[in-house]
Tab-separated table of C-alpha atoms in Angstrom:
chain	number	residue	atom	x	y	z
A	3	GLY	CA	129.017	127.102	111.034
A	4	GLU	CA	128.564	124.371	108.397
A	5	ASP	CA	130.075	124.359	104.913
A	6	VAL	CA	129.935	121.759	102.070
A	7	GLU	CA	132.110	122.576	99.162
A	8	GLN	CA	132.435	121.171	95.711
A	9	SER	CA	134.270	121.916	92.593
A	10	LEU	CA	131.795	123.021	89.831
A	11	PHE	CA	132.367	121.050	86.979
A	12	LEU	CA	134.071	117.732	85.865
A	13	SER	CA	134.391	116.430	82.147
A	14	VAL	CA	135.337	112.715	81.627
A	15	ARG	CA	135.329	110.400	78.585
A	16	GLU	CA	133.028	107.506	78.378
A	17	GLY	CA	134.650	104.546	79.987
A	18	ASP	CA	136.904	106.311	82.254
A	19	SER	CA	136.654	106.643	86.007
A	20	SER	CA	135.149	109.755	87.405
A	21	VAL	CA	135.828	111.165	90.888
A	22	ILE	CA	133.963	114.096	92.246
A	23	ASN	CA	135.404	115.726	95.598
A	24	CYS	CA	133.829	117.245	98.330
A	25	THR	CA	134.872	119.011	101.699
A	26	TYR	CA	132.708	119.530	104.972
A	27	THR	CA	133.277	121.479	108.118
A	28	ASP	CA	130.935	119.534	110.608
A	29	SER	CA	133.294	117.151	112.362
A	30	SER	CA	130.396	115.800	114.204
A	31	SER	CA	128.448	114.931	111.096
A	32	THR	CA	126.903	111.259	111.191
A	33	TYR	CA	125.860	110.629	107.808
A	34	LEU	CA	127.252	111.924	104.483
A	35	TYR	CA	125.406	111.516	101.273
A	36	TRP	CA	125.605	111.661	97.515
A	37	TYR	CA	122.811	112.827	95.407
A	38	LYS	CA	122.095	113.009	91.690
A	39	GLN	CA	120.214	115.432	89.839
A	40	GLU	CA	119.457	114.744	86.263
A	41	PRO	CA	118.132	117.837	84.031
A	42	GLY	CA	114.588	119.051	84.856
A	43	ALA	CA	114.387	116.327	87.770
A	44	GLY	CA	114.648	116.557	91.640
A	45	LEU	CA	117.691	114.973	93.659
A	46	GLN	CA	117.904	111.192	93.832
A	47	LEU	CA	119.942	109.636	96.713
A	48	LEU	CA	122.842	107.517	95.305
A	49	THR	CA	124.636	106.430	98.150
A	50	TYR	CA	125.518	107.428	101.761
A	51	ILE	CA	128.233	106.700	104.269
A	52	PHE	CA	128.143	106.599	108.030
A	53	SER	CA	130.919	108.710	109.872
A	54	ASN	CA	132.405	105.729	111.293
A	55	MET	CA	133.465	104.304	107.870
A	56	ASP	CA	136.222	105.027	105.616
A	57	MET	CA	134.795	103.472	102.404
A	58	LYS	CA	131.653	101.984	100.900
A	59	GLN	CA	131.332	100.472	97.558
A	60	ASP	CA	127.929	100.000	95.388
A	61	GLN	CA	128.541	98.351	92.144
A	62	ARG	CA	130.052	101.222	90.044
A	63	LEU	CA	130.092	103.603	93.282
A	64	THR	CA	132.921	103.920	95.472
A	65	VAL	CA	132.338	106.357	98.338
A	66	LEU	CA	135.954	107.601	100.250
A	67	LEU	CA	135.612	109.313	103.484
A	68	ASN	CA	138.862	110.798	104.980
A	69	LYS	CA	137.415	112.322	108.826
A	70	LYS	CA	140.934	113.875	109.487
A	71	ASP	CA	140.941	115.904	106.360
A	72	LYS	CA	136.930	116.372	106.141
A	73	HIS	CA	136.868	114.959	102.742
A	74	LEU	CA	134.695	113.149	100.830
A	75	SER	CA	134.748	111.673	97.457
A	76	LEU	CA	132.711	109.621	94.855
A	77	ARG	CA	134.343	107.609	92.196
A	78	ILE	CA	131.977	106.325	89.233
A	79	ALA	CA	133.713	103.358	87.616
A	80	ASP	CA	133.148	103.073	83.772
A	81	THR	CA	131.574	106.302	83.636
A	82	GLN	CA	128.641	106.049	80.983
A	83	THR	CA	126.697	109.033	79.102
A	84	GLY	CA	123.714	108.307	81.522
A	85	ASP	CA	125.958	109.393	84.507
A	86	SER	CA	126.036	112.997	83.189
A	87	ALA	CA	124.231	114.965	85.991
A	88	ILE	CA	124.930	117.264	88.666
A	89	TYR	CA	126.182	115.621	92.070
A	90	PHE	CA	125.750	117.035	95.174
A	91	CYS	CA	127.490	115.961	98.284
A	92	ALA	CA	125.526	116.369	101.679
A	93	GLU	CA	126.083	116.115	105.154
A	94	ILE	CA	123.758	116.143	108.412
A	95	PHE	CA	124.439	119.034	110.563
A	96	SER	CA	123.763	118.714	113.926
A	97	GLY	CA	123.670	122.347	114.946
A	98	GLY	CA	120.667	124.779	116.187
A	99	TYR	CA	118.135	123.105	113.772
A	100	GLN	CA	118.627	119.688	112.504
A	101	LYS	CA	119.095	119.681	108.725
A	102	VAL	CA	120.965	118.232	105.634
A	103	THR	CA	123.421	120.717	104.131
A	104	PHE	CA	124.166	120.447	100.602
A	105	GLY	CA	127.064	121.430	98.546
A	106	ILE	CA	126.418	123.587	95.478
A	107	GLY	CA	126.939	120.397	93.177
A	108	THR	CA	129.448	119.380	90.549
A	109	LYS	CA	128.343	119.155	86.882
A	110	LEU	CA	129.705	115.762	85.352
A	111	GLN	CA	129.987	115.704	81.715
A	112	VAL	CA	130.462	112.530	79.932
A	113	ILE	CA	132.086	112.753	76.415
A	114	PRO	CA	131.170	109.925	74.168
B	1	ASN	CA	104.415	105.760	91.962
B	2	ALA	CA	105.136	106.338	95.223
B	3	GLY	CA	107.155	109.286	96.345
B	4	VAL	CA	106.767	113.101	96.582
B	5	THR	CA	104.381	114.782	94.176
B	6	GLN	CA	104.657	118.695	93.487
B	7	THR	CA	102.170	121.055	92.044
B	8	PRO	CA	102.411	122.986	89.710
B	9	LYS	CA	105.419	122.116	87.628
B	10	PHE	CA	105.858	125.621	86.262
B	11	GLN	CA	104.404	129.015	87.325
B	12	VAL	CA	104.904	132.550	86.397
B	13	LEU	CA	103.780	135.351	88.668
B	14	LYS	CA	103.840	139.143	88.623
B	15	THR	CA	105.447	140.941	91.720
B	16	GLY	CA	103.200	141.199	94.715
B	17	GLN	CA	100.758	138.145	93.647
B	18	SER	CA	100.517	135.218	95.983
B	19	MET	CA	100.528	131.645	95.480
B	20	THR	CA	100.582	128.547	97.169
B	21	LEU	CA	102.909	125.471	96.197
B	22	GLN	CA	101.557	122.143	97.033
B	23	CYS	CA	103.556	119.026	97.951
B	24	ALA	CA	102.261	115.401	98.978
B	25	GLN	CA	104.173	112.379	99.825
B	26	ASP	CA	102.607	108.817	99.812
B	27	MET	CA	105.595	107.110	101.949
B	28	ASN	CA	104.098	107.934	105.527
B	29	HIS	CA	107.298	109.749	106.103
B	30	ASN	CA	107.495	112.181	109.329
B	31	SER	CA	109.195	114.913	108.284
B	32	MET	CA	109.067	117.083	105.258
B	33	TYR	CA	111.087	120.220	103.757
B	34	TRP	CA	110.871	122.985	101.195
B	35	TYR	CA	114.118	123.920	99.597
B	36	ARG	CA	115.042	126.623	96.870
B	37	GLN	CA	117.839	125.852	94.397
B	38	ASP	CA	119.371	128.963	92.791
B	39	PRO	CA	122.380	128.865	90.345
B	40	GLY	CA	125.729	128.723	92.293
B	41	MET	CA	124.246	128.529	95.582
B	42	GLY	CA	123.008	124.824	95.949
B	43	LEU	CA	120.023	124.063	97.809
B	44	ARG	CA	118.871	126.117	100.737
B	45	LEU	CA	116.406	125.114	103.519
B	46	ILE	CA	113.369	127.408	103.541
B	47	TYR	CA	111.222	125.722	106.161
B	48	TYR	CA	110.729	122.104	107.451
B	49	SER	CA	108.328	120.065	109.611
B	50	ALA	CA	109.822	117.745	111.804
B	51	SER	CA	106.673	115.836	112.286
B	52	GLU	CA	103.045	116.452	111.816
B	53	GLY	CA	101.584	119.584	113.679
B	54	THR	CA	104.998	121.135	113.940
B	55	THR	CA	106.811	123.477	111.396
B	56	ASP	CA	110.238	125.514	111.857
B	57	LYS	CA	112.549	127.913	110.024
B	58	GLY	CA	115.246	126.990	107.900
B	59	GLU	CA	118.061	129.057	106.478
B	60	VAL	CA	116.029	131.417	103.980
B	61	PRO	CA	112.407	131.521	105.435
B	62	ASN	CA	111.704	135.266	104.868
B	63	GLY	CA	108.902	135.880	102.464
B	64	TYR	CA	107.448	132.338	102.921
B	65	ASN	CA	104.968	130.704	105.064
B	66	VAL	CA	104.136	126.810	105.506
B	67	SER	CA	101.279	124.431	106.405
B	68	ARG	CA	101.768	120.678	107.394
B	69	LEU	CA	98.252	119.986	106.638
B	70	ASN	CA	98.435	116.589	107.624
B	71	LYS	CA	101.093	113.784	107.561
B	72	ARG	CA	100.915	113.566	103.925
B	73	GLU	CA	101.140	117.392	102.691
B	74	PHE	CA	103.093	120.274	103.393
B	75	SER	CA	102.182	123.385	101.643
B	76	LEU	CA	104.594	126.650	100.988
B	77	ARG	CA	102.959	130.017	100.457
B	78	LEU	CA	104.289	133.193	98.846
B	79	GLU	CA	102.049	136.131	100.188
B	80	SER	CA	103.758	138.533	98.000
B	81	ALA	CA	105.788	137.388	95.447
B	82	ALA	CA	109.201	139.390	94.644
B	83	PRO	CA	111.909	138.579	91.871
B	84	SER	CA	114.194	137.555	94.444
B	85	GLN	CA	111.977	134.483	94.830
B	86	THR	CA	112.507	133.302	91.252
B	87	SER	CA	113.908	129.960	91.690
B	88	VAL	CA	113.251	126.169	91.763
B	89	TYR	CA	111.368	124.992	94.742
B	90	PHE	CA	112.156	121.487	96.029
B	91	CYS	CA	109.777	119.574	98.489
B	92	ALA	CA	111.180	116.635	100.148
B	93	SER	CA	110.565	114.161	102.750
B	94	SER	CA	112.258	111.791	105.166
B	95	GLU	CA	111.411	108.992	107.537
B	96	GLU	CA	113.244	111.196	110.220
B	97	ILE	CA	115.547	114.124	110.233
B	98	LYS	CA	118.483	112.156	110.924
B	99	GLY	CA	118.362	109.217	108.884
B	100	ALA	CA	120.488	107.169	106.679
B	101	ASP	CA	117.659	106.918	103.961
B	102	GLY	CA	118.275	110.445	103.293
B	103	TYR	CA	115.561	112.470	101.376
B	104	THR	CA	113.245	111.767	98.875
B	105	PHE	CA	112.681	114.814	96.399
B	106	GLY	CA	109.940	115.807	94.204
B	107	SER	CA	110.478	116.698	90.799
B	108	GLY	CA	110.583	120.590	91.474
B	109	THR	CA	108.320	123.751	90.585
B	110	ARG	CA	110.044	126.274	88.433
B	111	LEU	CA	108.778	129.949	89.576
B	112	THR	CA	109.319	133.091	87.646
B	113	VAL	CA	108.325	136.295	89.337
B	114	VAL	CA	108.233	139.262	86.703
Protein backbone atom coordinates (compact mmCIF):
# COMPACT_ATOMS: atom_id res chain seq x y z
CA GLY A 1 0.00 0.00 0.00
CA GLU A 2 0.90 3.63 -0.15
CA ASP A 3 2.71 5.41 2.65
CA VAL A 4 4.33 8.80 3.01
CA GLU A 5 6.67 9.38 5.94
CA GLN A 6 8.03 12.58 7.42
CA SER A 7 9.83 13.58 10.56
CA LEU A 8 7.58 15.37 13.04
CA PHE A 9 9.58 18.43 13.99
CA LEU A 10 12.33 20.74 12.75
CA SER A 11 13.75 23.81 14.45
CA VAL A 12 15.96 26.35 12.66
CA ARG A 13 17.24 29.85 13.29
CA GLU A 14 15.93 32.74 11.26
CA GLY A 15 18.10 33.28 8.19
CA ASP A 16 19.31 29.66 8.04
CA SER A 17 18.16 27.13 5.46
CA SER A 18 15.54 24.54 6.36
CA VAL A 19 15.42 21.09 4.81
CA ILE A 20 12.28 19.02 5.29
CA ASN A 21 12.48 15.41 4.18
CA CYS A 22 9.91 12.89 3.05
CA THR A 23 9.93 9.30 1.85
CA TYR A 24 7.18 7.66 -0.16
CA THR A 25 6.45 4.15 -1.35
CA ASP A 26 4.51 4.36 -4.60
CA SER A 27 7.05 4.25 -7.42
CA SER A 28 4.30 5.03 -9.92
CA SER A 29 3.55 8.41 -8.37
CA THR A 30 3.05 11.05 -11.03
CA TYR A 31 3.09 14.18 -8.90
CA LEU A 32 4.58 14.92 -5.51
CA TYR A 33 3.52 17.97 -3.57
CA TRP A 34 4.47 20.17 -0.67
CA TYR A 35 1.69 21.84 1.28
CA LYS A 36 1.94 24.40 4.08
CA GLN A 37 -0.52 24.66 6.95
CA GLU A 38 -0.46 27.71 9.19
CA PRO A 39 -2.15 27.58 12.61
CA GLY A 40 -5.92 27.42 12.37
CA ALA A 41 -5.93 27.31 8.60
CA GLY A 42 -6.31 24.82 5.81
CA LEU A 43 -3.49 23.44 3.69
CA GLN A 44 -2.03 25.62 1.00
CA LEU A 45 -0.20 24.19 -2.01
CA LEU A 46 3.40 25.45 -1.96
CA THR A 47 4.90 23.63 -4.90
CA TYR A 48 4.86 20.35 -6.75
CA ILE A 49 7.28 18.29 -8.80
CA PHE A 50 6.50 15.95 -11.64
CA SER A 51 7.97 12.49 -11.28
CA ASN A 52 10.26 12.82 -14.31
CA MET A 53 12.04 15.80 -12.75
CA ASP A 54 14.96 15.76 -10.30
CA MET A 55 14.78 19.30 -9.07
CA LYS A 56 12.48 22.29 -9.11
CA GLN A 57 13.30 25.76 -7.85
CA ASP A 58 10.78 28.46 -7.05
CA GLN A 59 12.23 31.57 -5.40
CA ARG A 60 13.32 30.47 -1.89
CA LEU A 61 11.99 26.95 -2.35
CA THR A 62 13.97 24.06 -3.85
CA VAL A 63 12.42 20.63 -4.27
CA LEU A 64 14.70 17.63 -4.81
CA LEU A 65 13.41 14.25 -5.93
CA ASN A 66 15.44 11.04 -5.71
CA LYS A 67 13.29 8.44 -7.42
CA LYS A 68 15.69 5.60 -6.76
CA ASP A 69 15.43 6.12 -3.00
CA LYS A 70 11.84 7.45 -3.16
CA HIS A 71 12.97 10.52 -1.27
CA LEU A 72 11.61 14.02 -1.59
CA SER A 73 12.95 17.11 0.14
CA LEU A 74 11.95 20.74 0.46
CA ARG A 75 14.65 23.31 1.09
CA ILE A 76 13.66 26.78 2.25
CA ALA A 77 16.45 29.30 1.87
CA ASP A 78 16.78 32.26 4.27
CA THR A 79 14.04 30.91 6.54
CA GLN A 80 11.79 33.57 8.05
CA THR A 81 9.52 33.52 11.10
CA GLY A 82 6.58 33.57 8.69
CA ASP A 83 7.72 30.17 7.45
CA SER A 84 6.78 28.63 10.81
CA ALA A 85 4.05 26.14 9.96
CA ILE A 86 3.38 22.46 9.36
CA TYR A 87 4.62 21.17 6.01
CA PHE A 88 2.98 18.19 4.38
CA CYS A 89 4.49 16.00 1.73
CA ALA A 90 1.93 14.33 -0.56
CA GLU A 91 1.86 12.01 -3.53
CA ILE A 92 -0.72 10.89 -6.03
CA PHE A 93 -1.42 7.22 -5.48
CA SER A 94 -2.70 5.39 -8.52
CA GLY A 95 -4.18 2.48 -6.63
CA GLY A 96 -7.71 1.08 -6.45
CA TYR A 97 -9.05 4.59 -6.02
CA GLN A 98 -7.24 7.68 -7.04
CA LYS A 99 -6.31 10.01 -4.24
CA VAL A 100 -3.58 12.13 -2.82
CA THR A 101 -1.77 10.53 0.12
CA PHE A 102 -0.47 12.93 2.73
CA GLY A 103 2.34 12.51 5.21
CA ILE A 104 1.66 13.37 8.86
CA GLY A 105 3.37 16.73 8.52
CA THR A 106 6.61 18.29 9.76
CA LYS A 107 6.25 21.19 12.18
CA LEU A 108 8.84 23.84 11.34
CA GLN A 109 9.74 26.21 14.16
CA VAL A 110 11.79 29.26 13.23
CA ILE A 111 13.67 30.82 16.10
CA PRO A 112 14.22 34.60 15.80
CA ASN B 1 -12.39 35.75 -2.49
CA ALA B 2 -12.38 32.67 -4.69
CA GLY B 3 -11.81 29.38 -2.95
CA VAL B 4 -13.39 26.73 -0.76
CA THR B 5 -15.82 27.80 1.94
CA GLN B 6 -16.69 25.54 4.85
CA THR B 7 -19.39 26.04 7.45
CA PRO B 8 -19.53 25.96 10.38
CA LYS B 9 -16.01 26.72 11.60
CA PHE B 10 -16.60 25.22 15.05
CA GLN B 11 -19.19 22.79 16.38
CA VAL B 12 -19.77 20.87 19.58
CA LEU B 13 -22.11 17.89 19.42
CA LYS B 14 -23.40 15.44 21.95
CA THR B 15 -22.93 11.74 21.26
CA GLY B 16 -25.73 10.53 19.01
CA GLN B 17 -26.58 13.91 17.51
CA SER B 18 -26.47 14.44 13.78
CA MET B 19 -25.13 17.29 11.72
CA THR B 20 -24.11 18.25 8.22
CA LEU B 21 -20.88 20.00 7.33
CA GLN B 22 -21.25 22.24 4.33
CA CYS B 23 -18.65 22.91 1.65
CA ALA B 24 -18.84 25.09 -1.46
CA GLN B 25 -16.25 26.02 -4.08
CA ASP B 26 -16.46 28.75 -6.68
CA MET B 27 -13.57 27.69 -8.92
CA ASN B 28 -15.66 25.44 -11.19
CA HIS B 29 -13.64 22.44 -10.04
CA ASN B 30 -14.82 18.98 -10.98
CA SER B 31 -13.54 17.03 -7.98
CA MET B 32 -14.22 17.55 -4.30
CA TYR B 33 -13.02 15.79 -1.15
CA TRP B 34 -13.58 15.48 2.57
CA TYR B 35 -10.62 14.82 4.86
CA ARG B 36 -10.23 14.56 8.57
CA GLN B 37 -7.07 15.63 10.36
CA ASP B 38 -6.06 14.04 13.63
CA PRO B 39 -2.86 14.57 15.64
CA GLY B 40 -0.09 12.23 14.53
CA MET B 41 -2.18 10.81 11.68
CA GLY B 42 -2.02 13.45 9.00
CA LEU B 43 -4.98 13.79 6.68
CA ARG B 44 -7.21 10.85 5.92
CA LEU B 45 -9.69 10.80 3.07
CA ILE B 46 -13.29 10.19 4.13
CA TYR B 47 -15.16 10.51 0.81
CA TYR B 48 -14.54 12.08 -2.53
CA SER B 49 -16.51 13.08 -5.58
CA ALA B 50 -14.61 12.83 -8.84
CA SER B 51 -17.30 14.74 -10.69
CA GLU B 52 -20.82 16.01 -10.24
CA GLY B 53 -23.18 13.11 -9.66
CA THR B 54 -20.57 10.66 -8.34
CA THR B 55 -19.29 9.92 -4.86
CA ASP B 56 -16.86 7.27 -3.62
CA LYS B 57 -15.55 6.05 -0.31
CA GLY B 58 -12.09 7.00 0.81
CA GLU B 59 -9.91 5.56 3.52
CA VAL B 60 -12.19 6.14 6.55
CA PRO B 61 -15.85 6.37 5.39
CA ASN B 62 -17.57 4.59 8.28
CA GLY B 63 -19.99 6.82 10.19
CA TYR B 64 -20.25 9.38 7.39
CA ASN B 65 -22.36 10.07 4.34
CA VAL B 66 -21.91 12.63 1.60
CA SER B 67 -23.95 14.42 -1.01
CA ARG B 68 -22.65 16.14 -4.11
CA LEU B 69 -25.55 18.55 -4.37
CA ASN B 70 -24.29 20.21 -7.54
CA LYS B 71 -20.91 21.07 -9.02
CA ARG B 72 -20.27 23.69 -6.33
CA GLU B 73 -21.37 21.93 -3.17
CA PHE B 74 -20.29 18.77 -1.37
CA SER B 75 -21.71 18.10 2.09
CA LEU B 76 -20.62 15.65 4.78
CA ARG B 77 -23.18 14.22 7.19
CA LEU B 78 -22.68 12.56 10.54
CA GLU B 79 -25.86 10.65 11.29
CA SER B 80 -25.03 9.67 14.89
CA ALA B 81 -21.92 11.42 16.14
CA ALA B 82 -19.40 9.53 18.25
CA PRO B 83 -16.45 10.86 20.31
CA SER B 84 -14.10 9.14 17.83
CA GLN B 85 -15.33 11.63 15.22
CA THR B 86 -13.84 14.54 17.16
CA SER B 87 -11.47 15.98 14.59
CA VAL B 88 -10.76 18.82 12.23
CA TYR B 89 -12.56 18.33 8.93
CA PHE B 90 -11.27 19.78 5.68
CA CYS B 91 -13.04 20.06 2.39
CA ALA B 92 -10.92 20.39 -0.74
CA SER B 93 -11.44 20.67 -4.46
CA SER B 94 -9.41 20.22 -7.61
CA GLU B 95 -9.83 20.52 -11.34
CA GLU B 96 -9.23 16.81 -11.67
CA ILE B 97 -8.08 14.02 -9.39
CA LYS B 98 -4.64 13.64 -10.92
CA GLY B 99 -3.52 17.17 -11.52
CA ALA B 100 -0.48 19.30 -11.08
CA ASP B 101 -2.58 22.04 -9.56
CA GLY B 102 -3.09 20.03 -6.41
CA TYR B 103 -5.97 20.68 -4.11
CA THR B 104 -7.49 23.89 -2.77
CA PHE B 105 -8.49 23.49 0.86
CA GLY B 106 -11.08 25.18 2.99
CA SER B 107 -10.13 26.54 6.40
CA GLY B 108 -11.61 23.60 8.26
CA THR B 109 -14.38 22.72 10.70
CA ARG B 110 -13.33 21.91 14.24
CA LEU B 111 -15.78 19.35 15.58
CA THR B 112 -15.91 18.13 19.16
CA VAL B 113 -18.20 15.27 20.13
CA VAL B 114 -18.81 14.95 23.86
